[in-house]
Amino acid sequence: MDFPNSNVFKIGNFLDDLSKNFKIKSLIIDHLQLLNLDKHQNNLPRYEKMTQITRQLKILAKDKNINILAISQLSRDFEKRNSAKTEIDVQLSDLRDSGSIEQDADVVMFLIVRKDLKDKDRYGLVISKNRNGSTEIIDSKFFKEKFLFCFKGDEFCKVCKNLIVDSKKTKLADGNFVCSEECLVNLKKIGENNELK
């Protein structure tokens, strides 16, 4: 959805139209600070506007029974505090116009570059707020060629390098996996050690 002057009311109408033909489970908003209120409320101070927007999004999520992932800008304080550090420090207050975002959100996550690790493709998913669970940092690796973030426990096919997403996998003696019979045949053709465990 890319409408000029988008607001939560327009998003709700758009979801109603879509739901006539599709089952809507999630909505992603990129980014939260671009949303507006209706024209009668649009002259409110920025903080009050964001308070209204996040409250309306919370109500919309409950009314439509969907998950809403709203991407937010970070404040300038975040950049100032972290420009020279090797380990990134994120806080809920780093969300731009943050008070209502951190109050209304069920989960707040930050994706950070792990400067403290040698592998430049390492990231951390920082869960700073979790209304129904724990807060933690989850290590991940980014594969640019596939535009894919993978987390600990994810497994890849030794032959085609695809992420294995179902239980149809075969474990090899070396601890690696293949995702299909076709990949297992290809592995045998190229003479790899394919003794099964």
PDB file of C-alpha atoms in Angstrom:
ATOM      1  CA  MET A   1       0.000   0.000   0.000  1.00  0.00           C
ATOM      2  CA  ASP A   2       1.518   3.285  -1.070  1.00  0.00           C
ATOM      3  CA  PHE A   3      -0.936   6.153  -0.812  1.00  0.00           C
ATOM      4  CA  PRO A   4      -0.060   9.798  -0.319  1.00  0.00           C
ATOM      5  CA  ASN A   5      -1.215  11.026   3.087  1.00  0.00           C
ATOM      6  CA  SER A   6      -1.899   7.515   4.358  1.00  0.00           C
ATOM      7  CA  ASN A   7      -3.712   7.277   7.645  1.00  0.00           C
ATOM      8  CA  VAL A   8      -5.065   4.458   9.786  1.00  0.00           C
ATOM      9  CA  PHE A   9      -8.637   5.023   8.555  1.00  0.00           C
ATOM     10  CA  LYS A  10      -7.514   4.560   4.908  1.00  0.00           C
ATOM     11  CA  ILE A  11      -5.543   1.467   5.899  1.00  0.00           C
ATOM     12  CA  GLY A  12      -8.640   0.017   7.577  1.00  0.00           C
ATOM     13  CA  ASN A  13     -10.726   0.620   4.434  1.00  0.00           C
ATOM     14  CA  PHE A  14      -7.989  -0.897   2.276  1.00  0.00           C
ATOM     15  CA  LEU A  15      -7.929  -4.014   4.486  1.00  0.00           C
ATOM     16  CA  ASP A  16     -11.729  -4.281   4.252  1.00  0.00           C
ATOM     17  CA  ASP A  17     -11.505  -4.218   0.447  1.00  0.00           C
ATOM     18  CA  LEU A  18      -8.685  -6.780   0.376  1.00  0.00           C
ATOM     19  CA  SER A  19     -10.418  -9.106   2.817  1.00  0.00           C
ATOM     20  CA  LYS A  20     -13.287  -9.595   0.345  1.00  0.00           C
ATOM     21  CA  ASN A  21     -10.910 -11.716  -1.767  1.00  0.00           C
ATOM     22  CA  PHE A  22      -8.051 -12.631   0.578  1.00  0.00           C
ATOM     23  CA  LYS A  23      -7.505 -13.725   4.168  1.00  0.00           C
ATOM     24  CA  ILE A  24      -5.361 -10.998   5.702  1.00  0.00           C
ATOM     25  CA  LYS A  25      -3.113 -12.172   8.549  1.00  0.00           C
ATOM     26  CA  SER A  26      -0.494  -9.425   8.750  1.00  0.00           C
ATOM     27  CA  LEU A  27       0.161  -5.838   7.764  1.00  0.00           C
ATOM     28  CA  ILE A  28       3.606  -4.236   7.454  1.00  0.00           C
ATOM     29  CA  ILE A  29       3.909  -0.455   7.677  1.00  0.00           C
ATOM     30  CA  ASP A  30       7.092   1.138   6.349  1.00  0.00           C
ATOM     31  CA  HIS A  31       7.418   3.420   8.137  1.00  0.00           C
ATOM     32  CA  LEU A  32       5.351   4.564  11.070  1.00  0.00           C
ATOM     33  CA  GLN A  33       6.435   8.217  10.978  1.00  0.00           C
ATOM     34  CA  LEU A  34       4.977   8.611   7.449  1.00  0.00           C
ATOM     35  CA  LEU A  35       1.421   7.940   8.631  1.00  0.00           C
ATOM     36  CA  ASN A  36      -0.897  10.881   9.170  1.00  0.00           C
ATOM     37  CA  LEU A  37      -4.078  11.454  11.101  1.00  0.00           C
ATOM     38  CA  ASP A  38      -7.275  12.680   9.491  1.00  0.00           C
ATOM     39  CA  LYS A  39      -7.231  16.348   8.475  1.00  0.00           C
ATOM     40  CA  HIS A  40      -8.961  17.476  11.692  1.00  0.00           C
ATOM     41  CA  GLN A  41      -6.138  16.117  13.880  1.00  0.00           C
ATOM     42  CA  ASN A  42      -3.173  16.686  11.593  1.00  0.00           C
ATOM     43  CA  ASN A  43      -2.050  19.920  13.252  1.00  0.00           C
ATOM     44  CA  LEU A  44      -1.334  18.219  16.593  1.00  0.00           C
ATOM     45  CA  PRO A  45       2.273  18.239  17.875  1.00  0.00           C
ATOM     46  CA  ARG A  46       4.324  15.305  16.518  1.00  0.00           C
ATOM     47  CA  TYR A  47       4.373  13.388  19.824  1.00  0.00           C
ATOM     48  CA  GLU A  48       0.575  13.630  20.214  1.00  0.00           C
ATOM     49  CA  LYS A  49       0.098  12.591  16.574  1.00  0.00           C
ATOM     50  CA  MET A  50       2.222   9.490  17.108  1.00  0.00           C
ATOM     51  CA  THR A  51       0.281   8.691  20.284  1.00  0.00           C
ATOM     52  CA  GLN A  52      -2.985   8.778  18.310  1.00  0.00           C
ATOM     53  CA  ILE A  53      -1.520   6.769  15.405  1.00  0.00           C
ATOM     54  CA  THR A  54      -0.143   3.953  17.576  1.00  0.00           C
ATOM     55  CA  ARG A  55      -3.387   3.764  19.553  1.00  0.00           C
ATOM     56  CA  GLN A  56      -5.418   3.558  16.321  1.00  0.00           C
ATOM     57  CA  LEU A  57      -3.109   0.845  14.947  1.00  0.00           C
ATOM     58  CA  LYS A  58      -3.536  -1.177  18.145  1.00  0.00           C
ATOM     59  CA  ILE A  59      -7.324  -0.938  17.803  1.00  0.00           C
ATOM     60  CA  LEU A  60      -7.116  -1.818  14.086  1.00  0.00           C
ATOM     61  CA  ALA A  61      -5.048  -4.941  14.842  1.00  0.00           C
ATOM     62  CA  LYS A  62      -7.638  -6.125  17.376  1.00  0.00           C
ATOM     63  CA  ASP A  63     -10.640  -5.262  15.183  1.00  0.00           C
ATOM     64  CA  LYS A  64      -9.243  -7.039  12.113  1.00  0.00           C
ATOM     65  CA  ASN A  65      -7.570  -9.837  14.120  1.00  0.00           C
ATOM     66  CA  ILE A  66      -4.232  -9.297  12.360  1.00  0.00           C
ATOM     67  CA  ASN A  67      -0.603  -8.744  13.298  1.00  0.00           C
ATOM     68  CA  ILE A  68       0.813  -5.322  12.486  1.00  0.00           C
ATOM     69  CA  LEU A  69       4.557  -4.877  12.041  1.00  0.00           C
ATOM     70  CA  ALA A  70       5.324  -1.163  12.047  1.00  0.00           C
ATOM     71  CA  ILE A  71       8.847  -0.112  11.120  1.00  0.00           C
ATOM     72  CA  SER A  72      10.028   2.991  12.946  1.00  0.00           C
ATOM     73  CA  GLN A  73      12.806   5.501  12.521  1.00  0.00           C
ATOM     74  CA  LEU A  74      15.379   5.821  15.280  1.00  0.00           C
ATOM     75  CA  SER A  75      16.149   9.036  17.118  1.00  0.00           C
ATOM     76  CA  ARG A  76      19.310  11.045  16.565  1.00  0.00           C
ATOM     77  CA  ASP A  77      20.430  10.161  20.093  1.00  0.00           C
ATOM     78  CA  PHE A  78      20.923   6.563  18.942  1.00  0.00           C
ATOM     79  CA  GLU A  79      23.443   7.637  16.276  1.00  0.00           C
ATOM     80  CA  LYS A  80      25.292   9.950  18.658  1.00  0.00           C
ATOM     81  CA  ARG A  81      25.540   7.281  21.332  1.00  0.00           C
ATOM     82  CA  ASN A  82      26.691   4.469  19.019  1.00  0.00           C
ATOM     83  CA  SER A  83      28.825   6.045  16.286  1.00  0.00           C
ATOM     84  CA  ALA A  84      32.196   4.981  17.733  1.00  0.00           C
ATOM     85  CA  LYS A  85      31.173   1.867  19.690  1.00  0.00           C
ATOM     86  CA  THR A  86      31.966  -1.688  18.698  1.00  0.00           C
ATOM     87  CA  GLU A  87      28.891  -3.079  20.432  1.00  0.00           C
ATOM     88  CA  ILE A  88      25.611  -1.409  19.528  1.00  0.00           C
ATOM     89  CA  ASP A  89      23.461  -0.231  22.427  1.00  0.00           C
ATOM     90  CA  VAL A  90      19.731   0.075  21.704  1.00  0.00           C
ATOM     91  CA  GLN A  91      17.002   1.218  24.051  1.00  0.00           C
ATOM     92  CA  LEU A  92      13.254   1.634  23.729  1.00  0.00           C
ATOM     93  CA  SER A  93      13.770   5.387  23.948  1.00  0.00           C
ATOM     94  CA  ASP A  94      15.737   5.198  20.660  1.00  0.00           C
ATOM     95  CA  LEU A  95      12.449   4.891  18.765  1.00  0.00           C
ATOM     96  CA  ARG A  96      11.584   8.248  17.254  1.00  0.00           C
ATOM     97  CA  ASP A  97       8.545   9.743  19.025  1.00  0.00           C
ATOM     98  CA  SER A  98       8.943   6.726  21.275  1.00  0.00           C
ATOM     99  CA  GLY A  99       6.632   7.087  24.264  1.00  0.00           C
ATOM    100  CA  SER A 100       3.471   5.788  22.662  1.00  0.00           C
ATOM    101  CA  ILE A 101       5.274   3.260  20.455  1.00  0.00           C
ATOM    102  CA  GLU A 102       6.840   1.473  23.397  1.00  0.00           C
ATOM    103  CA  GLN A 103       3.595   1.698  25.384  1.00  0.00           C
ATOM    104  CA  ASP A 104       1.242   0.379  22.682  1.00  0.00           C
ATOM    105  CA  ALA A 105       3.500  -2.240  21.059  1.00  0.00           C
ATOM    106  CA  ASP A 106       3.302  -5.849  22.239  1.00  0.00           C
ATOM    107  CA  VAL A 107       6.809  -6.538  20.918  1.00  0.00           C
ATOM    108  CA  VAL A 108       9.626  -4.123  20.062  1.00  0.00           C
ATOM    109  CA  MET A 109      12.570  -5.480  18.068  1.00  0.00           C
ATOM    110  CA  PHE A 110      15.728  -3.844  16.758  1.00  0.00           C
ATOM    111  CA  LEU A 111      17.936  -5.316  14.036  1.00  0.00           C
ATOM    112  CA  ILE A 112      21.555  -4.371  14.720  1.00  0.00           C
ATOM    113  CA  VAL A 113      24.888  -5.027  13.037  1.00  0.00           C
ATOM    114  CA  ARG A 114      27.135  -7.070  15.332  1.00  0.00           C
ATOM    115  CA  LYS A 115      30.292  -4.938  15.121  1.00  0.00           C
ATOM    116  CA  ASP A 116      31.816  -7.002  17.927  1.00  0.00           C
ATOM    117  CA  LEU A 117      32.071 -10.089  15.670  1.00  0.00           C
ATOM    118  CA  LYS A 118      34.584 -10.600  12.844  1.00  0.00           C
ATOM    119  CA  ASP A 119      31.921 -11.815  10.410  1.00  0.00           C
ATOM    120  CA  LYS A 120      30.468  -8.634   8.860  1.00  0.00           C
ATOM    121  CA  ASP A 121      27.268 -10.436   7.876  1.00  0.00           C
ATOM    122  CA  ARG A 122      26.339 -11.075  11.532  1.00  0.00           C
ATOM    123  CA  TYR A 123      23.361  -9.289  12.980  1.00  0.00           C
ATOM    124  CA  GLY A 124      21.496  -9.335  16.240  1.00  0.00           C
ATOM    125  CA  LEU A 125      17.733  -9.267  16.606  1.00  0.00           C
ATOM    126  CA  VAL A 126      17.285  -7.413  19.892  1.00  0.00           C
ATOM    127  CA  ILE A 127      13.904  -8.058  21.494  1.00  0.00           C
ATOM    128  CA  SER A 128      13.627  -5.077  23.847  1.00  0.00           C
ATOM    129  CA  LYS A 129       9.983  -5.530  24.783  1.00  0.00           C
ATOM    130  CA  ASN A 130       7.919  -8.696  24.744  1.00  0.00           C
ATOM    131  CA  ARG A 131       4.567  -8.454  26.473  1.00  0.00           C
ATOM    132  CA  ASN A 132       4.069 -12.242  26.505  1.00  0.00           C
ATOM    133  CA  GLY A 133       7.647 -13.472  26.717  1.00  0.00           C
ATOM    134  CA  SER A 134      11.258 -12.705  27.460  1.00  0.00           C
ATOM    135  CA  THR A 135      13.623 -10.080  26.116  1.00  0.00           C
ATOM    136  CA  GLU A 136      16.832 -11.289  24.500  1.00  0.00           C
ATOM    137  CA  ILE A 137      19.313 -10.885  21.655  1.00  0.00           C
ATOM    138  CA  ILE A 138      19.071 -13.504  18.917  1.00  0.00           C
ATOM    139  CA  ASP A 139      22.135 -13.901  16.692  1.00  0.00           C
ATOM    140  CA  SER A 140      21.512 -14.098  12.963  1.00  0.00           C
ATOM    141  CA  LYS A 141      23.458 -14.237   9.725  1.00  0.00           C
ATOM    142  CA  PHE A 142      22.523 -12.327   6.583  1.00  0.00           C
ATOM    143  CA  PHE A 143      22.900 -13.963   3.181  1.00  0.00           C
ATOM    144  CA  LYS A 144      23.018 -11.070   0.689  1.00  0.00           C
ATOM    145  CA  GLU A 145      22.652 -13.244  -2.396  1.00  0.00           C
ATOM    146  CA  LYS A 146      19.303 -14.564  -1.121  1.00  0.00           C
ATOM    147  CA  PHE A 147      18.314 -11.515   0.968  1.00  0.00           C
ATOM    148  CA  LEU A 148      17.698 -13.917   3.834  1.00  0.00           C
ATOM    149  CA  PHE A 149      18.242 -13.668   7.583  1.00  0.00           C
ATOM    150  CA  CYS A 150      18.884 -17.023   9.252  1.00  0.00           C
ATOM    151  CA  PHE A 151      18.957 -17.845  12.917  1.00  0.00           C
ATOM    152  CA  LYS A 152      20.620 -20.462  15.088  1.00  0.00           C
ATOM    153  CA  GLY A 153      19.117 -23.840  14.295  1.00  0.00           C
ATOM    154  CA  ASP A 154      18.341 -23.040  10.655  1.00  0.00           C
ATOM    155  CA  GLU A 155      19.694 -25.686   8.295  1.00  0.00           C
ATOM    156  CA  PHE A 156      20.804 -25.391   4.671  1.00  0.00           C
ATOM    157  CA  CYS A 157      21.089 -27.952   1.901  1.00  0.00           C
ATOM    158  CA  LYS A 158      24.731 -28.865   1.219  1.00  0.00           C
ATOM    159  CA  VAL A 159      24.051 -29.017  -2.533  1.00  0.00           C
ATOM    160  CA  CYS A 160      21.604 -26.246  -3.504  1.00  0.00           C
ATOM    161  CA  LYS A 161      22.306 -24.037  -0.436  1.00  0.00           C
ATOM    162  CA  ASN A 162      18.585 -23.416   0.112  1.00  0.00           C
ATOM    163  CA  LEU A 163      17.129 -23.050   3.586  1.00  0.00           C
ATOM    164  CA  ILE A 164      15.455 -26.307   4.612  1.00  0.00           C
ATOM    165  CA  VAL A 165      11.963 -25.383   5.759  1.00  0.00           C
ATOM    166  CA  ASP A 166      10.263 -28.746   6.147  1.00  0.00           C
ATOM    167  CA  SER A 167      11.048 -32.138   7.613  1.00  0.00           C
ATOM    168  CA  LYS A 168      11.961 -33.736   4.257  1.00  0.00           C
ATOM    169  CA  LYS A 169      15.700 -33.653   4.800  1.00  0.00           C
ATOM    170  CA  THR A 170      18.448 -36.225   4.910  1.00  0.00           C
ATOM    171  CA  LYS A 171      21.326 -35.941   7.366  1.00  0.00           C
ATOM    172  CA  LEU A 172      24.782 -36.825   6.041  1.00  0.00           C
ATOM    173  CA  ALA A 173      27.658 -38.400   7.971  1.00  0.00           C
ATOM    174  CA  ASP A 174      29.482 -35.052   8.060  1.00  0.00           C
ATOM    175  CA  GLY A 175      26.540 -33.415   9.878  1.00  0.00           C
ATOM    176  CA  ASN A 176      25.264 -31.502   6.847  1.00  0.00           C
ATOM    177  CA  PHE A 177      21.842 -31.953   5.252  1.00  0.00           C
ATOM    178  CA  VAL A 178      20.361 -32.316   1.792  1.00  0.00           C
ATOM    179  CA  CYS A 179      16.841 -31.085   1.156  1.00  0.00           C
ATOM    180  CA  SER A 180      15.606 -33.520  -1.487  1.00  0.00           C
ATOM    181  CA  GLU A 181      16.196 -36.793  -3.287  1.00  0.00           C
ATOM    182  CA  GLU A 182      17.353 -34.773  -6.299  1.00  0.00           C
ATOM    183  CA  CYS A 183      20.070 -33.040  -4.249  1.00  0.00           C
ATOM    184  CA  LEU A 184      21.148 -36.400  -2.797  1.00  0.00           C
ATOM    185  CA  VAL A 185      21.525 -37.815  -6.333  1.00  0.00           C
ATOM    186  CA  ASN A 186      23.514 -34.733  -7.392  1.00  0.00           C
ATOM    187  CA  LEU A 187      25.740 -35.142  -4.342  1.00  0.00           C
ATOM    188  CA  LYS A 188      26.493 -38.741  -5.335  1.00  0.00           C
ATOM    189  CA  LYS A 189      27.282 -37.623  -8.885  1.00  0.00           C
ATOM    190  CA  ILE A 190      29.903 -35.150  -7.719  1.00  0.00           C
ATOM    191  CA  GLY A 191      31.503 -37.790  -5.488  1.00  0.00           C
ATOM    192  CA  GLU A 192      30.849 -36.270  -2.073  1.00  0.00           C
ATOM    193  CA  ASN A 193      30.802 -38.458   1.026  1.00  0.00           C
ATOM    194  CA  ASN A 194      27.101 -39.183   1.283  1.00  0.00           C
ATOM    195  CA  GLU A 195      26.934 -41.897   3.892  1.00  0.00           C
ATOM    196  CA  LEU A 196      23.678 -41.354   5.760  1.00  0.00           C
ATOM    197  CA  LYS A 197      23.266 -41.107   9.491  1.00  0.00           C
TER     198      LYS A 197
END
